[in-house]
Coordinates of C-alpha atoms in Angstrom, one line a residue:
X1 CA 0.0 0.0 0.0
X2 CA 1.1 3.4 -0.7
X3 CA 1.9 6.0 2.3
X4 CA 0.4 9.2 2.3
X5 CA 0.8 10.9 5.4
X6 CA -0.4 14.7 6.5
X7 CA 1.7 16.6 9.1
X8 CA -0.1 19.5 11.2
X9 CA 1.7 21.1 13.6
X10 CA 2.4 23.8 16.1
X11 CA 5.0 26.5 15.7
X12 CA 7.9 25.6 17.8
X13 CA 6.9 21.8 18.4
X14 CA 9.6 20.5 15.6
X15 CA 6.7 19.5 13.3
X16 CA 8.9 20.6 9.7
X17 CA 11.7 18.9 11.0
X18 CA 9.6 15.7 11.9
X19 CA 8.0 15.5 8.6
X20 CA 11.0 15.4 6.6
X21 CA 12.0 12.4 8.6
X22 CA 9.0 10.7 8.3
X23 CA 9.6 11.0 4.8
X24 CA 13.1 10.0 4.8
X25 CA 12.1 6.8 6.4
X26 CA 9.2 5.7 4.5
X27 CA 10.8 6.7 1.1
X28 CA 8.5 9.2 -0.4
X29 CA 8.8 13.0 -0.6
X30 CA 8.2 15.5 1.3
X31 CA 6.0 18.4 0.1
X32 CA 6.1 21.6 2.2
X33 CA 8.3 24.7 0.5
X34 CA 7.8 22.8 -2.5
X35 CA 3.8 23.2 -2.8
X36 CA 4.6 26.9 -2.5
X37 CA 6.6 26.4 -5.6
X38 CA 4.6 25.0 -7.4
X39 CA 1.6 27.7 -6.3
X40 CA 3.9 30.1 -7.6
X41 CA 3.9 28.6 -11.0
X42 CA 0.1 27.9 -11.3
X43 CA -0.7 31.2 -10.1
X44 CA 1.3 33.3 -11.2
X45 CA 1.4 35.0 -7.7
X46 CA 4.7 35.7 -6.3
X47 CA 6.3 33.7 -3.6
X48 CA 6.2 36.5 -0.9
X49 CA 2.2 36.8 -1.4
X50 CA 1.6 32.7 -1.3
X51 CA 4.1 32.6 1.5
X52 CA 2.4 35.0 3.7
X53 CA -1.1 33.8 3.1
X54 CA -1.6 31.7 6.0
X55 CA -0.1 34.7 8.3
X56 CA -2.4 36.5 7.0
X57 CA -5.3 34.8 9.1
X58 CA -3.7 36.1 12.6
X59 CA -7.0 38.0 12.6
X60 CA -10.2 35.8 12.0
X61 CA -11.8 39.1 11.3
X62 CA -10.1 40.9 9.3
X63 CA -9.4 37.3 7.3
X64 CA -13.0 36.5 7.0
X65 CA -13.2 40.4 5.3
X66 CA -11.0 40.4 3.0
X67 CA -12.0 36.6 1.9
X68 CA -15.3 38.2 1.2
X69 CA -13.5 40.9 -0.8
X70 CA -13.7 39.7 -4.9
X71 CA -11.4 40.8 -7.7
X72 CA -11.6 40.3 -11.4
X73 CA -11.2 42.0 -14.4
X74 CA -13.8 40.4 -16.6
X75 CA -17.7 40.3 -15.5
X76 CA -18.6 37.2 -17.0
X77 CA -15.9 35.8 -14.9
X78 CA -17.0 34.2 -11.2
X79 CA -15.5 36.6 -9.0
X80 CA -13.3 35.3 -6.2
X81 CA -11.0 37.0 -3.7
X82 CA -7.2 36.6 -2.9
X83 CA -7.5 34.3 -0.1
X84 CA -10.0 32.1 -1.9
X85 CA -7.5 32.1 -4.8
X86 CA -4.6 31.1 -3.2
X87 CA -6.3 28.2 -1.1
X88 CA -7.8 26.6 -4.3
X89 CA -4.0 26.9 -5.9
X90 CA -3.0 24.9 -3.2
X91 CA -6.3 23.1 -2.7
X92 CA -5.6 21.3 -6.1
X93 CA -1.7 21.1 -5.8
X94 CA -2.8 18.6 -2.9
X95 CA -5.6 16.9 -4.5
X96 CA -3.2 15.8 -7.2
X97 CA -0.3 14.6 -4.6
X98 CA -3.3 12.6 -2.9
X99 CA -4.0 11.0 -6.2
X100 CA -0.1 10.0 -6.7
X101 CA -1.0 7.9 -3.0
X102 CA 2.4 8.5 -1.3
X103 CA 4.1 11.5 0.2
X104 CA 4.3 13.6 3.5
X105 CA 2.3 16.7 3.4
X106 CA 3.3 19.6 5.9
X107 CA 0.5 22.2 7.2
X108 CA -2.3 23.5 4.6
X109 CA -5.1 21.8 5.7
X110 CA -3.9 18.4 3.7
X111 CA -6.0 16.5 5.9
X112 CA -9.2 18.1 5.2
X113 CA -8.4 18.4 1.6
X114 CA -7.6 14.8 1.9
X115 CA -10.5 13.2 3.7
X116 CA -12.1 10.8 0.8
X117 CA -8.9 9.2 0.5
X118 CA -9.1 6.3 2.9
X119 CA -5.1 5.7 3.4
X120 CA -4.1 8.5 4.7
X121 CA -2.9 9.1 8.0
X122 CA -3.3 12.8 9.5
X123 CA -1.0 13.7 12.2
X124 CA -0.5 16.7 14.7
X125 CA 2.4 17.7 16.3
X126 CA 2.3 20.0 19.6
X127 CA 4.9 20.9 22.6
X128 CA 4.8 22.4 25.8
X129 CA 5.3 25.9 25.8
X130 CA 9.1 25.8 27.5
X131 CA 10.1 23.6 25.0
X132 CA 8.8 25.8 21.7
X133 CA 10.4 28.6 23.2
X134 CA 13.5 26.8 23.4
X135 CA 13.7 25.2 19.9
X136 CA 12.5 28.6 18.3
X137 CA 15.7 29.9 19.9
X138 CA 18.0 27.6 19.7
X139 CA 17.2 26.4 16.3
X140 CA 14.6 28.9 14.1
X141 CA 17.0 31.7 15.4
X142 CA 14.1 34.0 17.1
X143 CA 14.3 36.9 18.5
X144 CA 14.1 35.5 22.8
X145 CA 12.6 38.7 23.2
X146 CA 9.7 38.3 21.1
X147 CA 9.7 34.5 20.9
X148 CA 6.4 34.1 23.1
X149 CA 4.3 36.9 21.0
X150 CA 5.3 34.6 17.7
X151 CA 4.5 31.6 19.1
X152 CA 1.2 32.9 20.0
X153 CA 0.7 34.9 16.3
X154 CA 1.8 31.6 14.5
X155 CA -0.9 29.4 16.5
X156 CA -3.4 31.6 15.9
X157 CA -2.9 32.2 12.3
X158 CA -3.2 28.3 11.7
X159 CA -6.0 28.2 13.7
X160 CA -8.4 30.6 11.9
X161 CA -6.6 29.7 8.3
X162 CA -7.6 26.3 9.0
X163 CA -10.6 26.7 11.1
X164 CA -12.2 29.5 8.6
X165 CA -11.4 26.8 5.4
X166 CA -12.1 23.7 6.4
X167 CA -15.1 24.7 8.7
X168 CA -13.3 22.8 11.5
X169 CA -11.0 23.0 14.3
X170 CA -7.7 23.0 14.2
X171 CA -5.7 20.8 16.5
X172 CA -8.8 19.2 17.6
X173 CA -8.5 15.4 17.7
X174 CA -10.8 14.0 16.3
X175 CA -9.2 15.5 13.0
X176 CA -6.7 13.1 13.0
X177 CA -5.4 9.7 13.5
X178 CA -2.1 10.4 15.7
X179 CA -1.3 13.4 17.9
X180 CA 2.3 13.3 19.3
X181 CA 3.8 15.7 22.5
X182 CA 7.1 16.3 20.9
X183 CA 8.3 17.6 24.4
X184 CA 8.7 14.1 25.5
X185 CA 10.0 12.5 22.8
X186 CA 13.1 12.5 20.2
X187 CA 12.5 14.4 16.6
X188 CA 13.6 10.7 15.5
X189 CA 12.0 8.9 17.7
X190 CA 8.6 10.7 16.8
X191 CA 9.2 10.2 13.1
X192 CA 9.3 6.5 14.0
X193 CA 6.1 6.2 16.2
X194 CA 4.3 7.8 12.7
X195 CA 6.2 5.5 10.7
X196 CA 5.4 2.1 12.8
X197 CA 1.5 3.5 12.7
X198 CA 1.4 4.1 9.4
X199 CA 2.6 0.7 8.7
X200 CA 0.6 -1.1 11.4
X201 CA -3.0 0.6 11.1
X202 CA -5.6 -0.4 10.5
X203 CA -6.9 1.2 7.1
X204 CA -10.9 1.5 5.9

């Protein structure tokens, strides 16, 4: 069977680095920077707007807004707004890696977007506090000063991104088939536990 696996995580809880193991040891890619590429291409946007889109939701108003604000230079044309536009770029970047049946899948509401498909395994990945606001440090490079306030910012731009797109909650579990506390447990060693799931499921 092929292994499709989608990887949500918190900011700070290791989640990237995770995912590219996960992928490492299963043998597939790993699509996460490389979506964005490929938006860029279908879009035509540039990489600084589809980069910044999910930031962009740090405010559920202001994100709900200006998804209700259209654009279009042609009336016969369905109007649609930037947000919309940029979610249905990625929406169908996905769709298309879920048809290929194997891959790891970082962030972008894979696992919505991926929910017909019956073997995939959705994953979230979360950390204690302390331990975010070590690894952003010590490893993203933050700013210690200011670490806390983008913790915070990150979370809740993934929240309402997700939450407003998928009608959903983010991080809630029934969402997905594995949550894992990275604070007490190795990167590697939480790669495997996805990896020995993946391969010992139970799949419907």
């Amino acid at each position: 069977m092929k292994k499709l696996v989608t990887v949500s995580r918190e900011y700070g809880s290791g989640g990237r680095q995770i995912s590219a193991m996960i992928a490492e040891k299963l043998g597939v890619p790993c699509y996460d920077k490389e979506i964005i590429d490929i938006a860029v291409k279908k879009s035509g946007l540039s990489r600084e707007v589809i980069e910044s889109a999910e930031l962009r939701a740090k405010s559920a108003f202001t994100y709900t807004l200006s998804s209700a604000m259209v654009f279009g230079d042609n009336i016969y044309r369905e109007p649609i707004s930037m947000n919309e536009k940029l979610f249905l770029t990625q929406f169908d970047i996905i769709e298309q890696i879920g048809e290929l049946g194997e891959g790891v899948i970082v962030g972008r509401c894979a696992d919505y977007i991926l929910k017909n498909i019956p073997n995939v395994t959705n994953v979230f990945i979360y950390a204690e506090l302390p331990d975010r606001v070590k690894r952003c440090v010590e490893v993203y490079g933050d700013d210690p000063e200011e670490v806390r306030k983008k913790i915070t910012t990150y979370d809740k731009a993934r929240a309402n991104y997700y939450n407003y797109h998928t009608c959903q909650k983010w991080g809630a579990y029934e969402n997905y088939n594995l949550s894992i506390n990275s604070s007490y447990i190795s990167e590697g060693a939480a790669a495997d536990l996805v990896v020995d799931f993946v391969k010992t499921r139970t799949y419907r």
